[in-house]
Amino acid sequence: MKCPKCGGKMMWERYQEMTDIFAGWHCLNCGEMIDPEIMVNRIFGPVERKKRRGRKRKNG
Ligand SMILES: [Zn+2]
C-alpha cells in the first residue's frame, strides 16, 4: 500500500475511539490516514442520485 499523498509506505493500523474500534491505513512518512470507507468512496466515487424527471404531458 502506497500513500496517495507522498508515495510513502503505509501501515495497516487499528484505532480505538471510546468503545469503537476501527482500522485504516496510516502513512509512516506524512501521517496520512485512510479509512476503508474513504477508500470505497475513492474507488467507486460518491454516490450521485439522479433526479428523475419523468413527467409526461398529457394532451387532451
Ligand atoms: Zn504519505
Coordinates of C-alpha atoms and ligand atoms in Angstrom, one line a residue:
M1 CA 0.0 0.0 0.0
K2 CA 1.4 3.3 -1.1
C3 CA 0.4 6.7 0.2
P4 CA -1.6 8.6 -2.4
K5 CA -0.2 11.8 -1.0
C6 CA 3.5 11.3 -0.8
G7 CA 4.0 7.7 -2.1
G8 CA 5.4 6.6 1.2
K9 CA 4.9 3.4 3.0
M10 CA 1.6 2.8 4.6
M11 CA 0.8 0.6 7.6
W12 CA -2.5 -1.0 8.5
E13 CA -3.3 0.1 11.9
R14 CA -6.2 -0.3 14.3
Y15 CA -7.5 2.6 16.3
Q16 CA -9.8 2.7 19.2
E17 CA -12.1 5.6 20.0
M18 CA -14.1 5.2 23.1
T19 CA -15.8 1.8 22.6
D20 CA -15.4 1.7 18.8
I21 CA -12.5 0.0 17.2
F22 CA -11.8 0.7 13.6
A23 CA -8.9 0.2 11.2
G24 CA -7.3 2.2 8.5
W25 CA -4.1 2.9 6.6
H26 CA -1.6 5.1 8.2
C27 CA 1.3 6.7 6.2
L28 CA 4.6 6.4 8.1
N29 CA 6.0 9.3 6.1
C30 CA 3.5 12.1 6.1
G31 CA 0.9 10.7 8.5
E32 CA -1.9 10.5 6.0
M33 CA -4.8 8.4 7.3
I34 CA -7.1 6.5 5.1
D35 CA -10.2 4.8 6.3
P36 CA -11.7 1.9 4.4
E37 CA -14.8 4.0 4.0
I38 CA -12.8 6.7 2.3
M39 CA -11.2 4.1 0.1
V40 CA -14.6 2.9 -1.0
N41 CA -15.6 6.4 -1.8
R42 CA -12.4 7.0 -3.8
I43 CA -12.8 3.8 -5.8
F44 CA -16.5 3.9 -6.5
G45 CA -16.9 7.7 -6.2
P46 CA -19.6 9.5 -4.3
V47 CA -23.0 8.1 -4.9
E48 CA -24.8 10.6 -7.0
R49 CA -28.5 10.4 -7.1
K50 CA -30.0 11.4 -10.4
K51 CA -33.1 13.5 -10.3
R52 CA -35.9 11.8 -12.0
R53 CA -37.7 14.0 -14.4
G54 CA -40.2 11.7 -15.9
R55 CA -43.2 13.9 -16.2
K56 CA -45.1 13.5 -19.3
R57 CA -47.6 15.9 -20.7
K58 CA -51.0 14.6 -21.5
N59 CA -52.6 16.1 -24.5
G60 CA -56.3 16.5 -24.5
Ligands
ZN1 ZN 2.2 9.9 3.0

